[in-house]
Structure formats: C-alpha cells, structure tokens
GROMACS .gro file of C-alpha atoms in nm:
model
  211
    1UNK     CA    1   5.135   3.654   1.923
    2UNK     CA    2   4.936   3.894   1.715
    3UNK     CA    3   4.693   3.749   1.415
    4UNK     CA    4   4.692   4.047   1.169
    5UNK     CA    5   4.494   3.801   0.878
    6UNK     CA    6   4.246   3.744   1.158
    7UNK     CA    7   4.205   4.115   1.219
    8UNK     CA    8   4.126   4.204   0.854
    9UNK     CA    9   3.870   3.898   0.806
   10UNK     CA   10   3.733   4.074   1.063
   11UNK     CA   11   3.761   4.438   0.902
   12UNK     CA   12   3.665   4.261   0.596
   13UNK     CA   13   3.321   4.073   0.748
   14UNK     CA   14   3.255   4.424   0.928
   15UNK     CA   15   3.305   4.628   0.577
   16UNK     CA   16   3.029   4.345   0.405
   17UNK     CA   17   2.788   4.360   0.701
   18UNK     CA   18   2.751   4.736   0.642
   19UNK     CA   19   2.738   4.748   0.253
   20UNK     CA   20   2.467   4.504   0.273
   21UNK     CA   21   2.272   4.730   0.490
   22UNK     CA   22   2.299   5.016   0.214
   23UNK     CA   23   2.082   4.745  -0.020
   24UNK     CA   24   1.704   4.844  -0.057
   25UNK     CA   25   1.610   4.486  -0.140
   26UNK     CA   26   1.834   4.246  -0.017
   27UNK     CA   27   1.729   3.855  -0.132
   28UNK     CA   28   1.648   3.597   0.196
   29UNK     CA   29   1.730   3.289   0.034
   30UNK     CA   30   2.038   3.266   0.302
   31UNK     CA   31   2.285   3.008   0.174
   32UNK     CA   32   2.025   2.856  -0.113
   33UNK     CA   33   2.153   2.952  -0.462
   34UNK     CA   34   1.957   3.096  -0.684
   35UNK     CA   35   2.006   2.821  -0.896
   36UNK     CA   36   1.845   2.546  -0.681
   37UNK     CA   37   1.520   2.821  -0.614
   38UNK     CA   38   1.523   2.853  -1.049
   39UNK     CA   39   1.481   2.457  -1.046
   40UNK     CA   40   1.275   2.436  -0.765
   41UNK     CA   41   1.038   2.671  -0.964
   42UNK     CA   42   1.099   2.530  -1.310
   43UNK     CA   43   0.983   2.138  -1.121
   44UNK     CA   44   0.694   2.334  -1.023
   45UNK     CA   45   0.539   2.544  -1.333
   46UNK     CA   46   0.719   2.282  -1.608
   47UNK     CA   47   0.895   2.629  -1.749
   48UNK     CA   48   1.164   2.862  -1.651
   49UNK     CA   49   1.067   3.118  -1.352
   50UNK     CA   50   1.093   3.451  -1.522
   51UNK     CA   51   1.294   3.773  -1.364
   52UNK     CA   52   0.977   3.893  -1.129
   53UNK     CA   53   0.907   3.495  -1.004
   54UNK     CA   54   1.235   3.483  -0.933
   55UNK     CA   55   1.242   3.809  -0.753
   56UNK     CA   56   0.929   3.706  -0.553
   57UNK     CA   57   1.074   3.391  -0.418
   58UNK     CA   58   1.382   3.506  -0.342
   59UNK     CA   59   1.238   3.819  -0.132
   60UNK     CA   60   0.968   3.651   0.054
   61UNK     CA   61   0.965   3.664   0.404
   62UNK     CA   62   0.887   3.387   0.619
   63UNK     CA   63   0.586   3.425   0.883
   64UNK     CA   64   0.661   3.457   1.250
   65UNK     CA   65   1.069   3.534   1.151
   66UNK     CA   66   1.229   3.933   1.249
   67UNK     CA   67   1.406   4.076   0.998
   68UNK     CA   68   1.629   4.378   1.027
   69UNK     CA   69   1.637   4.514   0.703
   70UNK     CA   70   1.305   4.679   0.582
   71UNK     CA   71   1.047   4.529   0.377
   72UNK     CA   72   0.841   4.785   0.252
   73UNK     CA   73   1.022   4.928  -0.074
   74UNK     CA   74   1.043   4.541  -0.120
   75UNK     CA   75   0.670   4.522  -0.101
   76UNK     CA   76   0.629   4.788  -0.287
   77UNK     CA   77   0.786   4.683  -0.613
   78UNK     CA   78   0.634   4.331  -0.623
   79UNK     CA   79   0.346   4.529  -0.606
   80UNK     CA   80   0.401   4.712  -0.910
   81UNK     CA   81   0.538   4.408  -1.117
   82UNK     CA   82   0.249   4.209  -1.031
   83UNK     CA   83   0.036   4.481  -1.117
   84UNK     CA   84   0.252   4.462  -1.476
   85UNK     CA   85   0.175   4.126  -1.531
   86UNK     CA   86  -0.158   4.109  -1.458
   87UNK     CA   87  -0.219   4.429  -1.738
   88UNK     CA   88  -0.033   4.213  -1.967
   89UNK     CA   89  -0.250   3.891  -1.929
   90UNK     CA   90  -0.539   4.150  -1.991
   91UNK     CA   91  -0.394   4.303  -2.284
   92UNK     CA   92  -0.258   3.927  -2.425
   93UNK     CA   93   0.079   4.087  -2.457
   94UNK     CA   94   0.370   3.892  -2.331
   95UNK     CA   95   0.674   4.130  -2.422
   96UNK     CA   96   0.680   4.342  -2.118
   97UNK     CA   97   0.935   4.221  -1.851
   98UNK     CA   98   0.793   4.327  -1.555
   99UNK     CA   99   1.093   4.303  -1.374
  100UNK     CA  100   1.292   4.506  -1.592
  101UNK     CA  101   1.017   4.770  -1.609
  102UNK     CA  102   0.997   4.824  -1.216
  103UNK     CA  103   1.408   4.767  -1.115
  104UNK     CA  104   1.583   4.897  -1.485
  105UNK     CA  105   1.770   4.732  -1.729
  106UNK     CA  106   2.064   4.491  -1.683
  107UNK     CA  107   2.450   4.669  -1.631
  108UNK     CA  108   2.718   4.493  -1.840
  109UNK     CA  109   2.888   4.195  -1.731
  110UNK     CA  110   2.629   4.023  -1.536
  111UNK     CA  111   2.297   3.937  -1.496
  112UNK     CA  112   2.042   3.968  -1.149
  113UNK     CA  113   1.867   3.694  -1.032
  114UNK     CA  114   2.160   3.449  -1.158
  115UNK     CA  115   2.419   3.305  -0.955
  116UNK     CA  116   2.752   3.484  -1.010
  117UNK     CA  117   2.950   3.434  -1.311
  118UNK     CA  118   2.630   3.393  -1.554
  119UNK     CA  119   2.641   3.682  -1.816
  120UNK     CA  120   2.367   3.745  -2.099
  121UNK     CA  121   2.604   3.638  -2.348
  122UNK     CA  122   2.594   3.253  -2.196
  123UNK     CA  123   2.189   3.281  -2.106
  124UNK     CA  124   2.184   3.393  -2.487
  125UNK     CA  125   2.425   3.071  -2.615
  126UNK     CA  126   2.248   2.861  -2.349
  127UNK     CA  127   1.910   2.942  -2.520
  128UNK     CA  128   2.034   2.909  -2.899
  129UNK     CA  129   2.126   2.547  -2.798
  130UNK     CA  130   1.837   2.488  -2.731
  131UNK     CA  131   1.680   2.490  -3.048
  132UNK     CA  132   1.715   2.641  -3.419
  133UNK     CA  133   1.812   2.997  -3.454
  134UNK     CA  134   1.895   3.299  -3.702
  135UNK     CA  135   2.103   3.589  -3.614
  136UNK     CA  136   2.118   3.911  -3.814
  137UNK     CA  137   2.404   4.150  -3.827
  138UNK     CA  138   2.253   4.392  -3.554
  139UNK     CA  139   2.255   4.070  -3.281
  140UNK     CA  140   2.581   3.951  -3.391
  141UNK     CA  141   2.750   4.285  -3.316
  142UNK     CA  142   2.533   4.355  -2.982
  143UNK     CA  143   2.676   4.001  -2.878
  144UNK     CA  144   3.011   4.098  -2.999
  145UNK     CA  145   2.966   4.440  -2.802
  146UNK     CA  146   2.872   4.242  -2.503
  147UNK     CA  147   3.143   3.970  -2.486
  148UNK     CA  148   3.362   4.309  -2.522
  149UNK     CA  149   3.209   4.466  -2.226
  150UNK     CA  150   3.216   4.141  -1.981
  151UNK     CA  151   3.610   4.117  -2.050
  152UNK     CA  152   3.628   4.468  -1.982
  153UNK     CA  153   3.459   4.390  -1.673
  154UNK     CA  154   3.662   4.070  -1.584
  155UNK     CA  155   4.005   4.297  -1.620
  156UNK     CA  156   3.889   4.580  -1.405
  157UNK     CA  157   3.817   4.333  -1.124
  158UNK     CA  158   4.130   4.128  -1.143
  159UNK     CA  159   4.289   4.496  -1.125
  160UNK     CA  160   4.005   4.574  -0.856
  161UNK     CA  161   4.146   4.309  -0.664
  162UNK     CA  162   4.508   4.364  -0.747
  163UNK     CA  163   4.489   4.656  -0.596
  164UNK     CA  164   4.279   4.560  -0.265
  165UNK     CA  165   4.572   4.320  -0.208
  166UNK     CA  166   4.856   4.573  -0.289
  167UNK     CA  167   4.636   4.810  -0.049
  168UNK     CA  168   4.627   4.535   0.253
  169UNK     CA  169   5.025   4.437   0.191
  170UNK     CA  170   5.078   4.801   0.262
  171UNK     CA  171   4.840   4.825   0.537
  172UNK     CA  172   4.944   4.554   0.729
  173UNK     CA  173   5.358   4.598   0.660
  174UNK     CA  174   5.273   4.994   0.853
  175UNK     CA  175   5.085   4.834   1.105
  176UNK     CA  176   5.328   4.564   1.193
  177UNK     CA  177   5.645   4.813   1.128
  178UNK     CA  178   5.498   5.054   1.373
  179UNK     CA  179   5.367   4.778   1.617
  180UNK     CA  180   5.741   4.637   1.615
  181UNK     CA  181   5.923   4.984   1.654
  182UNK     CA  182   5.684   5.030   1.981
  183UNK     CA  183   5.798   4.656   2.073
  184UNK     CA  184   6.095   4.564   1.966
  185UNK     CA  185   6.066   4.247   2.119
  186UNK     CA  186   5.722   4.188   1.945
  187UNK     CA  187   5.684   3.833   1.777
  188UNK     CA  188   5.490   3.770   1.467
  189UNK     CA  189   5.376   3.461   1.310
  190UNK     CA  190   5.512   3.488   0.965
  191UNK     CA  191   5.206   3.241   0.861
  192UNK     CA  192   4.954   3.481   0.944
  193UNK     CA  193   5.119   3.716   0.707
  194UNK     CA  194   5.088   3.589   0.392
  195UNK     CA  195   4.959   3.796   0.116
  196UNK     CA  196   4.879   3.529  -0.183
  197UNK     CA  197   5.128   3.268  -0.128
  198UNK     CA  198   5.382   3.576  -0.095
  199UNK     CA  199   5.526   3.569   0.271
  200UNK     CA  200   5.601   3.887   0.481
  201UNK     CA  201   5.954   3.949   0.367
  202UNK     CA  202   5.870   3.880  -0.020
  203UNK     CA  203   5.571   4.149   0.018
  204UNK     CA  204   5.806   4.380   0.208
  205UNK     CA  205   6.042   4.352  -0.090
  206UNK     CA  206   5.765   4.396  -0.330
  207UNK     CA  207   5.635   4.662  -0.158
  208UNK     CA  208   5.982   4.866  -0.149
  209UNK     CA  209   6.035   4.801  -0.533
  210UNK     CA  210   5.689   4.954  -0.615
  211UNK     CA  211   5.787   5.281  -0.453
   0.00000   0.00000   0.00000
C-alpha cells in the first residue's frame, strides 16, 4: 500500500536539510530555545544578554565535535562585533549595537535571536511594562507602522501556506491519478491522504472546483 504523506515528509525534511545548508551562520544550540540560552545568560550577568551575547552563545562550537557547515564567516563576524564593543567601552559610548552594525538591521515582522513569534512591537510593550514611559508622536506611528507590517506579514504566510497545501493537494491527486491509471488495481490508504482534515475525495472535489 503506498504512503504518499510519508513520501512528502520526506521531500519536505530533504527540501529543509538543503535550505539550511544555503545559511552562512547557522545557530548550534540543537533543540535548546533561545529562550532558555537568554535566561541561562540573564542568571549569569544579572541583565539581559544583548543581540552579539546572544549570537556568541548560540554559534559556539563545542571542542573535539565535527561540524559540517563552515565556521569561518562565523568567526569572522564575532570578530568584528567584539572588536565593536570593545571600541565602545573605550569610547564610554553604549549606543552602538554591535550586532546590528556587523549582520544589518531587523526585517519586519520578526526579530533574530528570539524564538519565533516574538516581534519588536511585543519586546517594545514587554519593556514599557517594565517601568514608566513617554511616547511622542514619531514612536507612536513607527509602532503603528510596525503592528501594520507584522499583520501584513502574518497574512502573506497564512496565504504562503495556503498555497503550499493547494500545491501538495494537486501534487499528490496527479501522482496518485497517474499511479492508479498504470494500476488499476492499485490500493490507497485514504488516511494517508488527508490534506488538513480534508480527505482524498473532498480535495479532489476542491481541486476540480478551483479549475
């Protein structure tokens, strides 16, 4: 009996394997969330890791361990933000983010070094709960502009992934369609062909009133 679900996990877990590859710096925290390292570091220094802590301890290697993914553009810019940082103690000037300078600024719609789902609109509320604040006009409308942008973003992924599932309904209906015409006797468990909570004759339907 053929498992097509099985077969695109598969596709799926291949597709993942080689986009991570494409990443210059990928973290090697494995399955520790960046959440438990930020605490972890905040127990340790009494005060919130900033951006280039963070990216430290989630890119160090451990001794003795092969990795398959190069280090050296890794190396590289830790060596540039702690070269940042260390001009700023000299200087006594704290406003540089040497994390920012060396990797860019943030995109919309999420922040790095956070676990997913954390924004800069809910670091900012997070931090203005924390103690007495003023906003002028110019913040209230870059917040405003912000929340606008992360809903964008939320609506082009649910349409993102609208469209990934359309795409692997269609896929897989070919595949099986083809698969049966070859083998007319062919059997397929209709459980392995679900398509969120649709079965494979509801997505077949669907499928024919789209076109």
């Amino acid at each position: 009996m053929l498992n097509i679900k099985a077969y695109l996990l598969q596709q799926t877990s291949k597709t993942n394997t080689e986009n991570r590859k494409k990443l210059k710096n990928p973290h090697t925290a494995g399955k520790t969330g960046f959440a438990t390292i930020r605490e972890k570091k905040r127990k340790e220094t009494s005060e919130d890791p900033s951006s280039k802590d963070m990216f430290v301890a989630t890119r160090s290697r451990k001794t003795g361990r092969v990795y398959k993914e190069s280090y050296e553009d890794t190396m590289h810019k830790i060596a540039e933000m702690e070269q940042i940082q260390t001009q700023e103690i000299e200087d006594d000037n704290q406003s540089v983010d040497a994390f920012a300078t060396v990797m860019g600024p943030e995109h919309p719609g999420r922040v790095r070094l956070y676990e997913r789902g954390v924004t800069k609109t809910i670091l900012k509320q997070k931090s203005g709960n924390s103690g007495p604040s003023s906003k002028t006009t110019d913040e209230i409308m870059q917040q405003k502009l912000e929340e606008m942008e992360e809903k964008m973003q939320q609506r082009l992924q649910k349409k993102f992934e609208e469209q990934q599932e359309t795409w692997r309904q269609h896929i897989t209906l070919n595949v099986v369609a083809q698969l049966r015409h070859l083998n007319p006797d062919l059997r397929v468990d209709p459980n392995m062909l679900t398509f969120s909570g649709c079965s494979l004759g509801e997505a077949s339907s669907t499928q024919q009133a789209a076109i």
